[in-house]
GROMACS .gro file of C-alpha atoms in nm:
model
  308
    1MET     CA    1  19.166  -7.812 -18.699
    2PRO     CA    2  18.910  -7.525 -18.707
    3SER     CA    3  19.046  -7.172 -18.678
    4LYS     CA    4  18.965  -6.941 -18.387
    5GLU     CA    5  18.762  -6.720 -18.623
    6SER     CA    6  18.544  -7.006 -18.749
    7TRP     CA    7  18.489  -7.130 -18.394
    8SER     CA    8  18.390  -6.784 -18.265
    9GLY     CA    9  18.159  -6.746 -18.566
   10ARG     CA   10  17.986  -7.074 -18.489
   11LYS     CA   11  17.964  -6.977 -18.120
   12THR     CA   12  17.807  -6.642 -18.211
   13ASN     CA   13  17.550  -6.802 -18.441
   14ARG     CA   14  17.458  -7.073 -18.190
   15PRO     CA   15  17.191  -6.869 -17.997
   16ALA     CA   16  17.031  -6.766 -18.328
   17VAL     CA   17  17.026  -7.129 -18.445
   18HIS     CA   18  16.871  -7.245 -18.118
   19LYS     CA   19  16.610  -6.967 -18.137
   20SER     CA   20  16.526  -7.061 -18.497
   21LYS     CA   21  16.491  -7.429 -18.406
   22ARG     CA   22  16.273  -7.343 -18.106
   23GLU     CA   23  16.046  -7.123 -18.319
   24ASN     CA   24  16.025  -7.396 -18.584
   25ARG     CA   25  15.925  -7.653 -18.319
   26GLN     CA   26  15.656  -7.421 -18.182
   27GLN     CA   27  15.530  -7.360 -18.536
   28ASP     CA   28  15.524  -7.736 -18.609
   29VAL     CA   29  15.321  -7.800 -18.293
   30LEU     CA   30  15.066  -7.533 -18.385
   31ILE     CA   31  15.048  -7.655 -18.743
   32ALA     CA   32  14.995  -8.013 -18.628
   33ALA     CA   33  14.722  -7.898 -18.390
   34LEU     CA   34  14.544  -7.726 -18.679
   35GLY     CA   35  14.592  -8.018 -18.916
   36MET     CA   36  14.758  -7.802 -19.179
   37LYS     CA   37  15.081  -7.818 -19.376
   38LEU     CA   38  15.277  -7.510 -19.476
   39GLY     CA   39  15.518  -7.519 -19.767
   40SER     CA   40  15.561  -7.455 -20.135
   41GLN     CA   41  15.382  -7.773 -20.243
   42LYS     CA   42  15.095  -7.664 -20.469
   43SER     CA   43  14.906  -7.988 -20.414
   44SER     CA   44  14.859  -7.913 -20.042
   45VAL     CA   45  14.692  -7.578 -20.109
   46THR     CA   46  14.317  -7.613 -20.085
   47ILE     CA   47  14.019  -7.389 -20.033
   48TRP     CA   48  14.061  -7.431 -19.657
   49GLN     CA   49  14.417  -7.301 -19.659
   50PRO     CA   50  14.331  -6.930 -19.604
   51LEU     CA   51  14.104  -7.024 -19.311
   52LYS     CA   52  14.373  -7.241 -19.158
   53LEU     CA   53  14.632  -6.966 -19.195
   54PHE     CA   54  14.395  -6.724 -19.025
   55ALA     CA   55  14.335  -6.975 -18.743
   56TYR     CA   56  14.709  -7.028 -18.706
   57SER     CA   57  14.771  -6.653 -18.666
   58GLN     CA   58  14.486  -6.623 -18.415
   59LEU     CA   59  14.612  -6.918 -18.210
   60THR     CA   60  14.964  -6.774 -18.207
   61SER     CA   61  14.825  -6.442 -18.088
   62LEU     CA   62  14.629  -6.615 -17.810
   63VAL     CA   63  14.941  -6.799 -17.691
   64ARG     CA   64  15.138  -6.473 -17.677
   65ARG     CA   65  14.861  -6.293 -17.492
   66ALA     CA   66  14.830  -6.578 -17.242
   67THR     CA   67  15.205  -6.562 -17.177
   68LEU     CA   68  15.189  -6.186 -17.124
   69LYS     CA   69  14.894  -6.219 -16.885
   70GLU     CA   70  15.078  -6.486 -16.690
   71ASN     CA   71  15.375  -6.252 -16.648
   72GLU     CA   72  15.149  -5.961 -16.553
   73GLN     CA   73  14.974  -6.154 -16.276
   74ILE     CA   74  15.264  -6.090 -16.039
   75PRO     CA   75  15.301  -5.713 -15.992
   76LYS     CA   76  15.652  -5.565 -15.983
   77TYR     CA   77  15.670  -5.402 -15.638
   78GLU     CA   78  15.947  -5.148 -15.580
   79LYS     CA   79  16.161  -5.217 -15.276
   80VAL     CA   80  16.451  -5.030 -15.116
   81HIS     CA   81  16.763  -5.222 -15.016
   82ASN     CA   82  16.807  -5.319 -14.652
   83PHE     CA   83  17.173  -5.218 -14.617
   84LYS     CA   84  17.369  -5.301 -14.303
   85VAL     CA   85  17.737  -5.235 -14.223
   86HIS     CA   86  17.936  -5.549 -14.305
   87THR     CA   87  18.290  -5.680 -14.260
   88PHE     CA   88  18.397  -5.875 -14.569
   89ARG     CA   89  18.647  -6.160 -14.559
   90GLY     CA   90  18.904  -6.141 -14.835
   91PRO     CA   91  18.913  -5.890 -15.123
   92HIS     CA   92  18.580  -5.742 -15.231
   93TRP     CA   93  18.472  -5.496 -15.497
   94CYS     CA   94  18.171  -5.263 -15.486
   95GLU     CA   95  17.891  -5.397 -15.703
   96TYR     CA   96  17.780  -5.043 -15.787
   97CYS     CA   97  18.101  -4.855 -15.880
   98ALA     CA   98  18.323  -5.165 -15.931
   99ASN     CA   99  18.603  -5.013 -15.719
  100PHE     CA  100  18.793  -5.203 -15.450
  101MET     CA  101  18.652  -5.198 -15.095
  102TRP     CA  102  18.948  -5.098 -14.877
  103GLY     CA  103  18.995  -5.172 -14.508
  104LEU     CA  104  19.009  -5.462 -14.265
  105ILE     CA  105  18.671  -5.419 -14.097
  106ALA     CA  106  18.341  -5.254 -14.196
  107GLN     CA  107  18.461  -5.203 -14.556
  108GLY     CA  108  18.109  -5.143 -14.683
  109VAL     CA  109  17.744  -5.237 -14.651
  110LYS     CA  110  17.549  -5.547 -14.754
  111CYS     CA  111  17.177  -5.577 -14.828
  112ALA     CA  112  17.031  -5.822 -14.579
  113ASP     CA  113  16.757  -5.919 -14.826
  114CYS     CA  114  16.934  -5.965 -15.160
  115GLY     CA  115  17.304  -5.976 -15.064
  116LEU     CA  116  17.417  -5.671 -15.270
  117ASN     CA  117  17.764  -5.549 -15.158
  118VAL     CA  118  17.848  -5.179 -15.205
  119HIS     CA  119  18.044  -4.892 -15.051
  120LYS     CA  120  17.856  -4.702 -14.782
  121GLN     CA  121  17.865  -4.385 -14.994
  122CYS     CA  122  17.746  -4.581 -15.300
  123SER     CA  123  17.445  -4.717 -15.111
  124LYS     CA  124  17.283  -4.372 -15.130
  125MET     CA  125  17.286  -4.388 -15.511
  126VAL     CA  126  17.170  -4.749 -15.560
  127PRO     CA  127  16.817  -4.758 -15.716
  128ASN     CA  128  16.525  -4.917 -15.530
  129ASP     CA  129  16.551  -5.244 -15.720
  130CYS     CA  130  16.610  -5.493 -15.437
  131LYS     CA  131  16.520  -5.849 -15.537
  132PRO     CA  132  16.507  -6.046 -15.210
  133ASP     CA  133  16.658  -6.393 -15.220
  134LEU     CA  134  16.516  -6.684 -15.020
  135LYS     CA  135  16.874  -6.760 -14.913
  136HIS     CA  136  16.860  -6.440 -14.708
  137VAL     CA  137  16.484  -6.419 -14.633
  138LYS     CA  138  16.425  -6.729 -14.422
  139LYS     CA  139  16.123  -6.634 -14.212
  140VAL     CA  140  15.758  -6.551 -14.277
  141TYR     CA  141  15.641  -6.396 -13.950
  142SER     CA  142  15.810  -6.071 -13.838
  143CYS     CA  143  15.934  -6.016 -14.195
  144ASP     CA  144  15.873  -5.697 -14.393
  145LEU     CA  145  15.564  -5.753 -14.610
  146THR     CA  146  15.709  -5.623 -14.938
  147THR     CA  147  16.030  -5.820 -14.882
  148LEU     CA  148  15.829  -6.140 -14.831
  149VAL     CA  149  15.612  -6.109 -15.142
  150LYS     CA  150  15.911  -6.019 -15.362
  151ALA     CA  151  16.113  -6.312 -15.225
  152HIS     CA  152  15.830  -6.558 -15.295
  153ILE     CA  153  15.718  -6.378 -15.616
  154THR     CA  154  15.355  -6.350 -15.504
  155LYS     CA  155  15.091  -6.077 -15.493
  156ARG     CA  156  15.031  -6.115 -15.120
  157PRO     CA  157  15.197  -6.296 -14.829
  158MET     CA  158  15.128  -6.667 -14.871
  159VAL     CA  159  15.025  -6.701 -14.505
  160VAL     CA  160  14.742  -6.452 -14.565
  161ASP     CA  161  14.617  -6.638 -14.872
  162MET     CA  162  14.637  -6.977 -14.700
  163CYS     CA  163  14.462  -6.871 -14.380
  164ILE     CA  164  14.182  -6.686 -14.558
  165ARG     CA  165  14.121  -6.972 -14.801
  166GLU     CA  166  14.113  -7.214 -14.509
  167ILE     CA  167  13.877  -6.996 -14.308
  168GLU     CA  168  13.639  -6.969 -14.603
  169SER     CA  169  13.657  -7.320 -14.741
  170ARG     CA  170  13.871  -7.538 -14.507
  171ASP     CA  171  14.095  -7.611 -14.808
  172GLY     CA  172  14.455  -7.534 -14.723
  173GLU     CA  173  14.742  -7.553 -14.971
  174LYS     CA  174  15.069  -7.742 -14.908
  175ALA     CA  175  15.083  -7.678 -14.533
  176ASP     CA  176  14.841  -7.899 -14.342
  177ILE     CA  177  14.612  -7.653 -14.166
  178SER     CA  178  14.297  -7.844 -14.260
  179VAL     CA  179  14.012  -7.947 -14.030
  180ASN     CA  180  14.185  -8.283 -13.971
  181MET     CA  181  14.486  -8.104 -13.822
  182TYR     CA  182  14.320  -7.806 -13.652
  183GLU     CA  183  13.950  -7.851 -13.579
  184ASP     CA  184  13.914  -7.513 -13.407
  185ILE     CA  185  13.890  -7.240 -13.670
  186ASN     CA  186  14.001  -6.987 -13.406
  187ILE     CA  187  14.355  -7.128 -13.437
  188ILE     CA  188  14.360  -7.028 -13.803
  189THR     CA  189  14.213  -6.683 -13.740
  190GLY     CA  190  14.462  -6.640 -13.456
  191ALA     CA  191  14.749  -6.725 -13.692
  192LEU     CA  192  14.622  -6.466 -13.940
  193LYS     CA  193  14.595  -6.192 -13.676
  194LEU     CA  194  14.936  -6.284 -13.533
  195TYR     CA  195  15.096  -6.241 -13.874
  196PHE     CA  196  14.963  -5.885 -13.905
  197ARG     CA  197  15.049  -5.806 -13.543
  198ASP     CA  198  15.411  -5.918 -13.591
  199LEU     CA  199  15.478  -5.711 -13.904
  200PRO     CA  200  15.772  -5.473 -13.842
  201ILE     CA  201  15.585  -5.213 -14.050
  202PRO     CA  202  15.205  -5.244 -13.998
  203LEU     CA  203  14.975  -5.325 -14.289
  204ILE     CA  204  14.850  -4.966 -14.261
  205THR     CA  205  15.194  -4.809 -14.250
  206TYR     CA  206  15.319  -4.542 -14.012
  207ASP     CA  207  15.342  -4.291 -14.299
  208ALA     CA  208  14.979  -4.342 -14.399
  209TYR     CA  209  14.848  -4.371 -14.041
  210PRO     CA  210  14.766  -3.999 -13.981
  211LYS     CA  211  14.559  -3.976 -14.302
  212PHE     CA  212  14.354  -4.284 -14.208
  213ILE     CA  213  14.289  -4.142 -13.860
  214ASP     CA  214  14.181  -3.812 -14.018
  215SER     CA  215  13.921  -4.000 -14.222
  216ALA     CA  216  13.772  -4.147 -13.903
  217LYS     CA  217  13.755  -3.804 -13.743
  218THR     CA  218  13.570  -3.656 -14.041
  219LEU     CA  219  13.194  -3.630 -13.987
  220ASP     CA  220  13.075  -3.590 -14.347
  221PRO     CA  221  13.036  -3.937 -14.512
  222ASP     CA  222  13.148  -3.817 -14.857
  223GLU     CA  223  13.456  -3.650 -14.712
  224GLN     CA  224  13.530  -3.967 -14.516
  225LEU     CA  225  13.541  -4.174 -14.833
  226GLU     CA  226  13.748  -3.914 -15.015
  227THR     CA  227  14.003  -3.898 -14.732
  228LEU     CA  228  14.015  -4.279 -14.712
  229HIS     CA  229  14.077  -4.299 -15.085
  230GLU     CA  230  14.366  -4.054 -15.053
  231ALA     CA  231  14.505  -4.250 -14.758
  232LEU     CA  232  14.505  -4.575 -14.957
  233LYS     CA  233  14.725  -4.410 -15.220
  234LEU     CA  234  14.993  -4.360 -14.953
  235LEU     CA  235  15.029  -4.734 -14.894
  236PRO     CA  236  15.301  -4.936 -15.067
  237PRO     CA  237  15.150  -5.149 -15.348
  238ALA     CA  238  15.201  -5.481 -15.164
  239HIS     CA  239  15.035  -5.341 -14.850
  240CYS     CA  240  14.742  -5.200 -15.048
  241GLU     CA  241  14.684  -5.529 -15.233
  242THR     CA  242  14.693  -5.728 -14.907
  243LEU     CA  243  14.455  -5.483 -14.740
  244ARG     CA  244  14.215  -5.510 -15.036
  245TYR     CA  245  14.219  -5.890 -15.017
  246LEU     CA  246  14.164  -5.888 -14.640
  247MET     CA  247  13.878  -5.636 -14.654
  248ALA     CA  248  13.703  -5.841 -14.925
  249HIS     CA  249  13.730  -6.144 -14.695
  250LEU     CA  250  13.596  -5.954 -14.392
  251LYS     CA  251  13.308  -5.822 -14.605
  252ARG     CA  252  13.215  -6.184 -14.685
  253VAL     CA  253  13.238  -6.266 -14.313
  254THR     CA  254  12.977  -6.000 -14.236
  255LEU     CA  255  12.734  -6.173 -14.474
  256HIS     CA  256  12.710  -6.456 -14.217
  257GLU     CA  257  12.656  -6.223 -13.920
  258LYS     CA  258  12.364  -6.428 -13.786
  259GLU     CA  259  12.584  -6.736 -13.748
  260ASN     CA  260  12.919  -6.583 -13.647
  261LEU     CA  261  12.797  -6.262 -13.475
  262MET     CA  262  13.063  -6.068 -13.664
  263ASN     CA  263  12.941  -5.744 -13.816
  264ALA     CA  264  13.164  -5.465 -13.948
  265GLU     CA  265  13.176  -5.291 -13.609
  266ASN     CA  266  13.289  -5.604 -13.423
  267LEU     CA  267  13.549  -5.683 -13.689
  268GLY     CA  268  13.674  -5.325 -13.657
  269ILE     CA  269  13.724  -5.379 -13.284
  270VAL     CA  270  13.919  -5.700 -13.350
  271PHE     CA  271  14.131  -5.589 -13.647
  272GLY     CA  272  14.173  -5.215 -13.579
  273PRO     CA  273  14.470  -5.237 -13.337
  274THR     CA  274  14.606  -5.535 -13.536
  275LEU     CA  275  14.631  -5.357 -13.870
  276MET     CA  276  14.718  -5.010 -13.736
  277ARG     CA  277  14.978  -4.896 -13.484
  278SER     CA  278  15.027  -4.536 -13.381
  279PRO     CA  279  15.371  -4.394 -13.467
  280GLU     CA  280  15.344  -4.184 -13.150
  281LEU     CA  281  15.542  -4.306 -12.851
  282ASP     CA  282  15.301  -4.140 -12.610
  283ALA     CA  283  15.089  -4.417 -12.455
  284MET     CA  284  14.789  -4.191 -12.391
  285ALA     CA  285  14.782  -4.064 -12.750
  286ALA     CA  286  14.799  -4.421 -12.881
  287LEU     CA  287  14.519  -4.525 -12.645
  288ASN     CA  288  14.296  -4.242 -12.765
  289ASP     CA  289  14.344  -4.354 -13.125
  290ILE     CA  290  14.196  -4.702 -13.066
  291ARG     CA  291  13.839  -4.586 -13.128
  292TYR     CA  292  13.946  -4.424 -13.456
  293GLN     CA  293  14.132  -4.740 -13.559
  294ARG     CA  294  13.809  -4.934 -13.513
  295LEU     CA  295  13.618  -4.682 -13.725
  296VAL     CA  296  13.879  -4.697 -14.004
  297VAL     CA  297  13.853  -5.075 -14.040
  298GLU     CA  298  13.474  -5.059 -14.012
  299MET     CA  299  13.458  -4.803 -14.297
  300LEU     CA  300  13.700  -5.006 -14.510
  301ILE     CA  301  13.482  -5.316 -14.473
  302LYS     CA  302  13.154  -5.140 -14.544
  303ASN     CA  303  13.291  -4.955 -14.849
  304GLU     CA  304  13.525  -5.226 -14.976
  305ASP     CA  305  13.358  -5.239 -15.317
  306ILE     CA  306  13.393  -4.862 -15.363
  307LEU     CA  307  13.741  -4.800 -15.224
  308PHE     CA  308  13.933  -5.083 -15.391
   0.00000   0.00000   0.00000
């Protein structure tokens, strides 16, 4: 019967053995693809061997770079936890300090997006590393934009990608929003605008709103662009990427102005109040901002290639 020490030794070496076997399999595949044979056999060494070795190293490098690029395609957006007071059933320990959570009700807080359980006082020290789980994030509309893209591991909200692709090419993905299902393209554009209108935090966020309005109030064109560029830096990365994608789409829409009657000014009227909402509660102040909202979107469309 094997001793505990020999068993633990074999258990410790197992990951290294598996890694070695996996690397050997990958090497064998690459070697087979190149039609070469590595080893100490002198008879297999020919004049082509150095070239094949060079090709093997280059192919390995390409595979690694392709893997890195694939991982880099999805940006890592930072997201704060969405903590809410929670009553836990049964004994629970804080996932930050590892201490027991005392009490019968409201023992701590729980992140509504990723399910992290911590003390209320510990929640102030938890880093902004929320990784939303689809078990908790079950809706698309009326969901925080950054939460949605992190939950689905995408650059932009999938509904935005699907609607824009369908509008431009009538080629939907997965969900059936094709011409056979919805002949009227206005249904698709309406779905796109509704998504932005229902965002709890607008695409152009409340924090960045004043800077965008300032750009519309500026008379000098160069200062306008400079202020707009500064305003874009205030947006969360997921919001900025979605805005860039949308503005590129609207710029392409303006290229068919003769057919669709949609120039940058008209699109600004349509999308201004949809993408921007005044943080002011005063109705008159919000009403006065509508003309500036239109100008902001109009400038973003016209200067899309410069600003993004």
